Coordinates of N, CA and C and ligand atoms in Angstrom, one line a residue:
X1 N 64.6 9.2 16.3 CA 65.6 8.8 17.3 C 64.9 8.5 18.7
X2 N 65.5 7.6 19.4 CA 64.7 7.2 20.6 C 65.7 6.5 21.6
X3 N 65.0 5.8 22.5 CA 65.7 5.2 23.7 C 66.0 3.7 23.4
X4 N 67.2 3.3 23.6 CA 67.5 1.8 23.5 C 67.9 1.3 24.9
X5 N 67.0 0.3 25.3 CA 67.3 -0.4 26.6 C 68.1 -1.6 26.3
X6 N 69.3 -1.7 26.8 CA 70.1 -2.9 26.6 C 70.0 -3.7 27.9
X7 N 69.2 -4.7 27.9 CA 68.9 -5.5 29.1 C 69.8 -6.7 29.2
X8 N 70.5 -6.8 30.3 CA 71.5 -7.8 30.5 C 71.3 -8.5 31.9
X9 N 70.7 -9.7 31.8 CA 70.5 -10.6 33.0 C 70.8 -12.0 32.6
X10 N 71.7 -12.7 33.2 CA 72.1 -14.1 32.8 C 71.1 -15.1 33.2
X11 N 70.1 -14.8 34.0 CA 69.0 -15.7 34.4 C 69.5 -16.9 35.2
X12 N 70.7 -16.8 35.8 CA 71.2 -17.8 36.7 C 71.6 -17.1 38.0
X13 N 70.9 -16.9 39.0 CA 69.5 -17.4 39.2 C 68.5 -16.6 38.3
X14 N 67.3 -17.2 38.1 CA 66.3 -16.5 37.3 C 65.9 -15.1 37.8
X15 N 65.7 -14.3 36.8 CA 65.3 -12.9 37.1 C 63.8 -12.8 37.4
X16 N 63.5 -12.0 38.5 CA 62.1 -11.6 38.7 C 62.0 -10.1 38.4
X17 N 62.8 -9.3 39.0 CA 62.7 -7.9 38.9 C 63.0 -7.3 37.5
X18 N 64.2 -7.7 37.1 CA 64.6 -7.2 35.7 C 63.7 -7.7 34.6
X19 N 63.2 -8.9 34.8 CA 62.3 -9.5 33.8 C 61.1 -8.6 33.7
X20 N 60.5 -8.2 34.9 CA 59.3 -7.4 34.9 C 59.6 -6.0 34.4
X21 N 60.8 -5.4 34.8 CA 61.1 -4.1 34.3 C 61.3 -4.1 32.8
X22 N 61.9 -5.1 32.2 CA 62.1 -5.2 30.8 C 60.7 -5.3 30.1
X23 N 59.8 -6.0 30.6 CA 58.4 -6.1 30.0 C 57.8 -4.8 30.1
X24 N 57.9 -4.1 31.2 CA 57.3 -2.8 31.4 C 57.9 -1.8 30.4
X25 N 59.2 -1.9 30.1 CA 59.8 -0.9 29.2 C 59.3 -1.1 27.8
X26 N 58.9 -2.3 27.4 CA 58.4 -2.6 26.1 C 57.2 -1.8 25.7
X27 N 56.4 -1.4 26.8 CA 55.1 -0.7 26.5 C 55.3 0.8 26.4
X28 N 56.5 1.3 26.5 CA 56.7 2.7 26.4 C 57.0 3.2 25.0
X29 N 56.2 4.1 24.4 CA 56.5 4.5 23.1 C 57.8 5.2 23.0
X30 N 58.5 4.8 21.9 CA 59.9 5.4 21.6 C 61.0 4.7 22.3
X31 N 60.6 3.5 22.9 CA 61.7 2.7 23.6 C 61.8 1.4 23.0
X32 N 63.0 1.0 22.7 CA 63.3 -0.4 22.1 C 64.0 -1.1 23.2
X33 N 63.6 -2.4 23.5 CA 64.3 -3.2 24.4 C 65.0 -4.3 23.7
X34 N 66.3 -4.4 24.0 CA 67.2 -5.4 23.4 C 67.7 -6.3 24.5
X35 N 67.4 -7.6 24.4 CA 67.8 -8.6 25.5 C 69.1 -9.2 25.1
X36 N 70.2 -8.8 25.7 CA 71.6 -9.2 25.3 C 71.8 -10.7 25.5
X37 N 71.4 -11.2 26.6 CA 71.6 -12.6 26.9 C 70.8 -13.5 25.9
X38 N 69.7 -13.0 25.5 CA 68.9 -13.8 24.5 C 69.6 -13.7 23.2
X39 N 70.1 -12.6 22.8 CA 70.8 -12.4 21.5 C 72.1 -13.1 21.4
X40 N 72.8 -13.1 22.5 CA 74.2 -13.6 22.5 C 74.5 -14.6 23.7
X41 N 73.8 -15.7 23.7 CA 74.0 -16.6 24.8 C 75.5 -17.2 24.9
X42 N 76.1 -17.1 23.7 CA 77.5 -17.6 23.7 C 78.6 -16.5 23.7
X43 N 78.1 -15.3 23.9 CA 79.0 -14.1 24.1 C 79.6 -13.6 22.8
X44 N 79.2 -14.2 21.6 CA 79.7 -13.7 20.3 C 78.9 -12.5 19.9
X45 N 79.3 -11.3 20.4 CA 78.5 -10.1 20.1 C 78.7 -9.7 18.6
X46 N 77.6 -9.4 17.9 CA 77.7 -9.0 16.5 C 78.0 -7.5 16.6
X47 N 79.2 -7.1 16.5 CA 79.7 -5.7 16.7 C 79.0 -4.8 15.7
X48 N 79.0 -5.1 14.5 CA 78.5 -4.1 13.5 C 77.0 -3.9 13.7
X49 N 76.3 -5.0 14.0 CA 74.8 -4.9 14.3 C 74.6 -4.0 15.5
X50 N 75.4 -4.2 16.5 CA 75.2 -3.5 17.8 C 75.5 -2.0 17.5
X51 N 76.6 -1.8 16.8 CA 76.9 -0.4 16.5 C 75.8 0.3 15.7
X52 N 75.2 -0.4 14.7 CA 74.1 0.2 14.0 C 72.9 0.5 14.9
X53 N 72.7 -0.4 15.8 CA 71.6 -0.2 16.8 C 71.9 1.1 17.6
X54 N 73.1 1.2 18.1 CA 73.5 2.4 18.9 C 73.3 3.7 18.0
X55 N 73.8 3.6 16.8 CA 73.7 4.8 15.9 C 72.2 5.2 15.7
X56 N 71.3 4.3 15.7 CA 69.9 4.6 15.5 C 69.2 5.1 16.7
X57 N 69.9 5.2 17.8 CA 69.2 5.8 19.0 C 70.1 6.9 19.7
X58 N 69.5 7.7 20.5 CA 70.2 8.8 21.1 C 70.5 8.5 22.6
X59 N 69.7 7.7 23.2 CA 69.9 7.4 24.6 C 70.0 5.9 24.8
X60 N 71.1 5.5 25.6 CA 71.3 4.1 25.9 C 71.1 3.9 27.4
X61 N 70.2 2.9 27.7 CA 69.9 2.6 29.1 C 70.4 1.2 29.3
X62 N 71.5 1.0 30.1 CA 72.0 -0.3 30.4 C 71.2 -0.9 31.6
X63 N 70.3 -1.8 31.4 CA 69.5 -2.3 32.4 C 70.0 -3.7 32.9
X64 N 70.3 -3.7 34.2 CA 71.0 -5.0 34.8 C 70.9 -5.0 36.3
X65 N 71.1 -6.2 36.8 CA 71.2 -6.3 38.3 C 72.7 -5.9 38.7
X66 N 72.9 -5.3 39.8 CA 74.2 -5.1 40.4 C 74.8 -6.5 40.7
X67 N 75.9 -6.9 40.1 CA 76.5 -8.1 40.4 C 78.0 -7.8 40.9
X68 N 78.3 -8.1 42.1 CA 79.6 -7.9 42.6 C 80.0 -6.4 42.4
X69 N 79.1 -5.5 42.7 CA 79.3 -4.1 42.6 C 79.7 -3.7 41.1
X70 N 79.2 -4.4 40.2 CA 79.4 -4.2 38.8 C 78.3 -4.7 38.0
X71 N 78.5 -5.1 36.7 CA 77.5 -5.5 35.8 C 77.7 -7.0 35.4
X72 N 76.7 -7.7 35.0 CA 76.9 -9.1 34.5 C 77.9 -9.1 33.4
X73 N 78.6 -10.2 33.2 CA 79.7 -10.3 32.3 C 79.4 -10.0 30.8
X74 N 78.2 -10.3 30.3 CA 78.0 -10.0 28.9 C 77.9 -8.5 28.6
X75 N 77.6 -7.8 29.6 CA 77.5 -6.3 29.4 C 79.0 -5.8 29.2
X76 N 79.9 -6.3 30.0 CA 81.3 -6.0 29.9 C 81.8 -6.4 28.5
X77 N 81.4 -7.6 28.1 CA 81.8 -8.0 26.7 C 81.3 -7.1 25.6
X78 N 80.0 -6.6 25.8 CA 79.4 -5.7 24.9 C 80.2 -4.4 24.8
X79 N 80.5 -3.9 26.0 CA 81.3 -2.6 26.0 C 82.7 -2.8 25.4
X80 N 83.3 -4.0 25.7 CA 84.7 -4.2 25.2 C 84.7 -4.4 23.7
X81 N 83.7 -4.9 23.1 CA 83.7 -5.2 21.7 C 83.0 -4.1 20.9
X82 N 81.9 -3.5 21.4 CA 81.1 -2.6 20.5 C 81.7 -1.2 20.6
X83 N 82.2 -0.8 21.7 CA 82.7 0.6 21.8 C 84.2 0.6 21.3
X84 N 84.3 0.4 20.0 CA 85.7 0.3 19.4 C 86.4 1.6 19.3
X85 N 87.7 1.6 19.3 CA 88.5 2.7 19.0 C 88.3 3.1 17.6
X86 N 88.2 4.4 17.3 CA 87.9 4.9 16.0 C 86.4 5.0 15.7
X87 N 85.6 4.3 16.5 CA 84.2 4.4 16.4 C 83.6 5.2 17.6
X88 N 83.9 4.7 18.8 CA 83.3 5.4 20.0 C 84.3 6.3 20.6
X89 N 85.6 6.1 20.5 CA 86.6 6.9 21.1 C 87.9 6.9 20.2
X90 N 88.7 7.9 20.5 CA 90.0 8.0 19.8 C 89.8 9.0 18.7
X91 N 90.9 9.1 17.9 CA 91.0 10.1 16.9 C 89.8 10.0 15.9
X92 N 89.2 11.1 15.6 CA 88.1 11.2 14.6 C 86.8 10.4 15.0
X93 N 86.8 9.7 16.1 CA 85.6 8.9 16.5 C 84.5 9.9 16.8
X94 N 83.3 9.6 16.2 CA 82.2 10.5 16.5 C 80.8 9.8 16.6
X95 N 80.8 8.5 16.5 CA 79.5 7.8 16.4 C 78.7 8.0 17.7
X96 N 79.3 8.1 18.8 CA 78.5 8.2 20.1 C 78.4 9.6 20.7
X97 N 79.1 10.5 20.0 CA 79.2 11.9 20.6 C 77.8 12.5 20.7
X98 N 77.5 13.0 21.9 CA 76.2 13.7 22.2 C 75.1 12.8 22.6
X99 N 75.3 11.5 22.5 CA 74.3 10.6 23.0 C 74.3 10.5 24.5
X100 N 73.3 10.0 25.1 CA 73.2 9.9 26.6 C 73.4 8.4 27.0
X101 N 74.1 8.2 28.1 CA 74.4 6.9 28.7 C 73.9 6.9 30.1
X102 N 73.0 5.9 30.4 CA 72.5 5.8 31.8 C 72.3 4.3 32.1
X103 N 71.9 4.0 33.3 CA 71.7 2.6 33.7 C 70.3 2.5 34.4
X104 N 69.8 1.3 34.4 CA 68.6 1.0 35.2 C 69.2 -0.2 36.1
X105 N 69.4 0.1 37.3 CA 70.1 -0.9 38.2 C 69.2 -1.4 39.3
X106 N 69.3 -2.8 39.5 CA 68.6 -3.3 40.7 C 69.7 -3.8 41.6
X107 N 69.4 -3.7 42.9 CA 70.4 -4.1 43.9 C 69.6 -4.8 45.0
X108 N 70.4 -5.7 45.7 CA 69.8 -6.4 46.9 C 69.9 -5.4 48.1
X109 N 71.0 -4.6 48.0 CA 71.2 -3.6 49.1 C 70.2 -2.5 49.1
X110 N 69.9 -1.9 50.3 CA 68.9 -0.9 50.4 C 69.5 0.5 49.9
X111 N 68.6 1.4 49.7 CA 69.0 2.8 49.3 C 69.9 3.3 50.4
X112 N 69.6 3.1 51.6 CA 70.5 3.5 52.8 C 71.9 2.9 52.7
X113 N 71.9 1.7 52.3 CA 73.2 1.0 52.2 C 74.1 1.5 51.1
X114 N 73.4 2.2 50.1 CA 74.2 2.8 49.0 C 74.2 4.3 49.1
X115 N 74.0 4.9 50.3 CA 73.8 6.3 50.3 C 75.0 7.1 50.9
X116 N 76.0 6.4 51.5 CA 77.0 7.2 52.1 C 78.3 6.4 52.2
X117 N 79.4 7.1 52.6 CA 80.7 6.6 52.7 C 80.9 6.2 54.2
X118 N 81.5 5.1 54.5 CA 81.8 4.7 55.8 C 83.3 4.4 55.9
X119 N 83.9 4.8 57.0 CA 85.3 4.4 57.2 C 85.4 2.9 57.6
X120 N 86.2 2.2 57.0 CA 86.3 0.7 57.3 C 86.5 0.5 58.7
X121 N 87.3 1.3 59.4 CA 87.6 1.1 60.8 C 86.3 1.3 61.7
X122 N 85.3 2.0 61.1 CA 84.1 2.2 61.9 C 83.0 1.3 61.5
X123 N 83.3 0.2 60.8 CA 82.3 -0.7 60.3 C 82.4 -2.0 60.9
X124 N 81.6 -2.3 62.0 CA 81.9 -3.4 62.8 C 81.6 -4.8 62.1
X125 N 80.7 -4.9 61.2 CA 80.3 -6.2 60.6 C 81.3 -6.6 59.5
X126 N 82.0 -5.6 58.9 CA 82.9 -5.9 57.9 C 82.2 -6.2 56.6
X127 N 80.9 -6.1 56.5 CA 80.2 -6.5 55.3 C 79.4 -5.3 54.7
X128 N 79.2 -4.3 55.4 CA 78.4 -3.2 54.9 C 79.2 -2.5 53.7
X129 N 78.4 -1.9 52.8 CA 79.0 -1.1 51.7 C 79.8 0.1 52.3
X130 N 81.0 0.2 51.9 CA 81.8 1.4 52.4 C 81.5 2.6 51.5
X131 N 80.9 2.5 50.4 CA 80.8 3.6 49.4 C 79.4 3.8 49.0
X132 N 79.1 5.1 48.6 CA 77.7 5.4 48.0 C 77.7 4.9 46.6
X133 N 76.5 4.7 46.0 CA 76.3 4.2 44.7 C 77.1 5.0 43.7
X134 N 77.2 6.4 43.9 CA 77.9 7.2 42.9 C 79.4 6.7 42.7
X135 N 79.9 6.1 43.8 CA 81.3 5.7 43.6 C 81.4 4.4 42.8
X136 N 80.4 3.5 42.9 CA 80.5 2.2 42.2 C 80.3 2.5 40.7
X137 N 79.6 3.5 40.3 CA 79.3 3.7 38.9 C 80.3 4.5 38.2
X138 N 81.4 4.9 38.9 CA 82.4 5.8 38.3 C 83.0 5.3 37.0
X139 N 83.4 4.0 36.9 CA 83.9 3.5 35.6 C 83.0 3.7 34.4
X140 N 81.7 3.6 34.7 CA 80.7 3.8 33.6 C 80.6 5.2 33.2
X141 N 80.6 6.1 34.2 CA 80.6 7.5 34.0 C 81.8 8.0 33.2
X142 N 82.9 7.4 33.6 CA 84.2 7.8 32.8 C 84.1 7.3 31.4
X143 N 83.6 6.1 31.2 CA 83.5 5.5 29.9 C 82.6 6.3 29.0
X144 N 81.5 6.8 29.6 CA 80.6 7.6 28.8 C 81.3 8.9 28.3
X145 N 82.1 9.4 29.2 CA 82.8 10.7 28.9 C 83.8 10.4 27.8
X146 N 84.5 9.3 27.8 CA 85.5 9.0 26.8 C 84.8 8.8 25.4
X147 N 83.6 8.4 25.5 CA 82.8 8.2 24.2 C 82.1 9.5 23.8
X148 N 82.4 10.6 24.5 CA 81.7 11.9 24.2 C 80.2 11.9 24.5
X149 N 79.8 11.0 25.4 CA 78.4 10.9 25.8 C 78.1 11.6 27.1
X150 N 76.8 12.0 27.2 CA 76.3 12.6 28.4 C 75.9 11.6 29.4
X151 N 76.3 11.7 30.6 CA 76.0 10.8 31.7 C 74.8 11.2 32.4
X152 N 73.9 10.3 32.7 CA 72.7 10.6 33.4 C 72.6 9.6 34.6
X153 N 72.3 10.1 35.8 CA 72.3 9.3 37.0 C 71.4 8.1 36.8
X154 N 71.8 6.9 37.3 CA 71.0 5.7 37.1 C 69.6 5.7 37.7
X155 N 68.7 5.0 37.1 CA 67.4 4.7 37.7 C 67.7 3.5 38.6
X156 N 67.2 3.5 39.8 CA 67.5 2.4 40.7 C 66.3 1.7 41.4
X157 N 66.4 0.4 41.5 CA 65.4 -0.3 42.4 C 66.3 -1.1 43.4
X158 N 66.2 -0.6 44.6 CA 66.9 -1.2 45.8 C 66.1 -2.2 46.5
X159 N 66.8 -3.0 47.2 CA 66.1 -4.2 48.0 C 65.2 -5.0 47.0
X160 N 65.8 -5.2 45.9 CA 64.9 -5.9 44.8 C 64.4 -7.2 45.2
X161 N 65.2 -7.9 46.0 CA 64.8 -9.3 46.4 C 63.7 -9.3 47.4
X162 N 63.4 -8.1 48.0 CA 62.3 -8.1 49.1 C 61.0 -7.5 48.5
X163 N 61.0 -7.1 47.3 CA 59.8 -6.5 46.7 C 58.6 -7.5 46.7
X164 N 57.5 -7.1 47.2 CA 56.3 -7.9 47.0 C 55.7 -7.5 45.7
X165 N 54.6 -8.1 45.3 CA 54.0 -7.8 44.0 C 53.6 -6.3 43.8
X166 N 53.1 -5.7 44.9 CA 52.7 -4.3 44.8 C 54.0 -3.4 44.6
X167 N 55.0 -3.8 45.3 CA 56.3 -3.0 45.2 C 56.9 -3.2 43.9
X168 N 56.8 -4.4 43.3 CA 57.3 -4.6 41.9 C 56.5 -3.8 40.9
X169 N 55.2 -3.8 41.1 CA 54.3 -3.0 40.2 C 54.7 -1.5 40.2
X170 N 54.9 -1.1 41.5 CA 55.3 0.4 41.6 C 56.6 0.7 41.0
X171 N 57.6 -0.3 41.1 CA 58.9 -0.1 40.5 C 58.7 0.0 38.9
X172 N 57.9 -0.9 38.4 CA 57.6 -0.9 37.0 C 57.0 0.4 36.5
X173 N 56.1 1.0 37.3 CA 55.5 2.3 37.0 C 56.5 3.4 37.0
X174 N 57.4 3.3 38.0 CA 58.4 4.3 38.1 C 59.4 4.2 36.9
X175 N 59.7 3.0 36.5 CA 60.6 2.8 35.3 C 59.9 3.3 34.0
X176 N 58.6 3.0 33.8 CA 57.9 3.5 32.6 C 58.0 5.0 32.6
X177 N 57.8 5.6 33.7 CA 57.8 7.1 33.8 C 59.2 7.6 33.4
X178 N 60.2 7.0 34.0 CA 61.6 7.4 33.7 C 61.9 7.3 32.2
X179 N 61.5 6.2 31.6 CA 61.8 6.0 30.2 C 61.0 6.9 29.3
X180 N 59.7 7.1 29.7 CA 58.9 8.0 28.9 C 59.4 9.4 28.9
X181 N 60.0 9.8 30.1 CA 60.5 11.2 30.2 C 61.8 11.3 29.3
X182 N 62.6 10.2 29.2 CA 63.8 10.2 28.3 C 63.4 10.2 26.9
X183 N 62.3 9.5 26.5 CA 61.9 9.4 25.1 C 61.3 10.7 24.7
X184 N 60.8 11.5 25.6 CA 60.1 12.8 25.3 C 61.1 13.9 25.1
X185 N 62.4 13.7 25.6 CA 63.3 14.8 25.5 C 63.7 15.1 24.1
X186 N 63.8 16.3 23.7 CA 64.2 16.6 22.3 C 65.6 16.0 22.0
X187 N 65.6 15.3 20.9 CA 66.9 14.6 20.6 C 67.2 13.5 21.5
X188 N 66.1 12.9 22.1 CA 66.4 11.8 23.1 C 66.9 10.6 22.4
Ligands
LIG201 C1 76.2 -13.1 41.4 C2 75.5 -12.1 42.2 C3 76.1 -10.9 42.6 C4 75.4 -9.9 43.3 N1 76.1 -8.8 43.7 C5 75.4 -7.8 44.3 C6 76.0 -6.6 44.7 O1 77.2 -6.4 44.5 N2 75.3 -5.7 45.3 C7 73.9 -5.8 45.6 O2 73.3 -4.9 46.1 N3 73.3 -7.0 45.2 C8 74.0 -8.0 44.6 N4 73.3 -9.1 44.2 C9 71.9 -9.2 44.3 C10 71.2 -8.8 42.9 O3 71.6 -7.5 42.5 C11 69.7 -8.9 43.0 O4 69.4 -10.3 43.3 C12 69.0 -8.5 41.7 O5 69.2 -7.2 41.5 C13 67.5 -8.8 41.7 O6 67.0 -8.6 40.4 P1 66.5 -9.9 39.5 O7 65.2 -10.4 40.2 O8 66.2 -9.3 38.2 O9 67.6 -10.9 39.5 C14 74.0 -10.1 43.5 C15 73.4 -11.3 43.1 C16 74.1 -12.2 42.4 C17 73.4 -13.5 41.9

């Protein structure tokens, strides 16, 4: 049993950071990288195949850029179709129980911009994030719980658009270490 990275990036605009992170992940023993936009460019997700893939792993890492404080649309389609009632949740559903759900998230916003709550009345630009990252990920945390899965706080790369080559290499190193630690866990 091992770690499944479900990589979702539409490539419009083209990915720099997620592409590098996905390449880095491929070198980590015990980690399988599955490129969802490559597999399903027309959004026809092969539900049985994806469920079999999930059953063969104990940890799911949804790797994607933050898009409109959420995930790219194919990932939503994957959740909507693969996490079926009777398989992932509902009466007698047990396929995902005890597995781990986490994300590898890249954002344009800084760590500081995703670190605290601001009252809208105190926010002069009208554009700053009002909430910390923990608030934006709540629908995913709750979905993990409904599926009987353990939630793990996301791996993050902030200010992704500003990373120079050294910064990107450091982010890849950090990601490899994050995944290697997941793969080493008993029953990972
Ligand atoms: C459609 C779209 C929506 C985005 N929404 C957000 C957002 O809500 N929050 C944020 O911090 N960055 C946002 N960004 C910036 C991306 O997260 C950032 O460009 C990406 O993480 C960089 O990784 P990449 O090189 O793999 O594309 C958005 C970018 C696009 C294209």
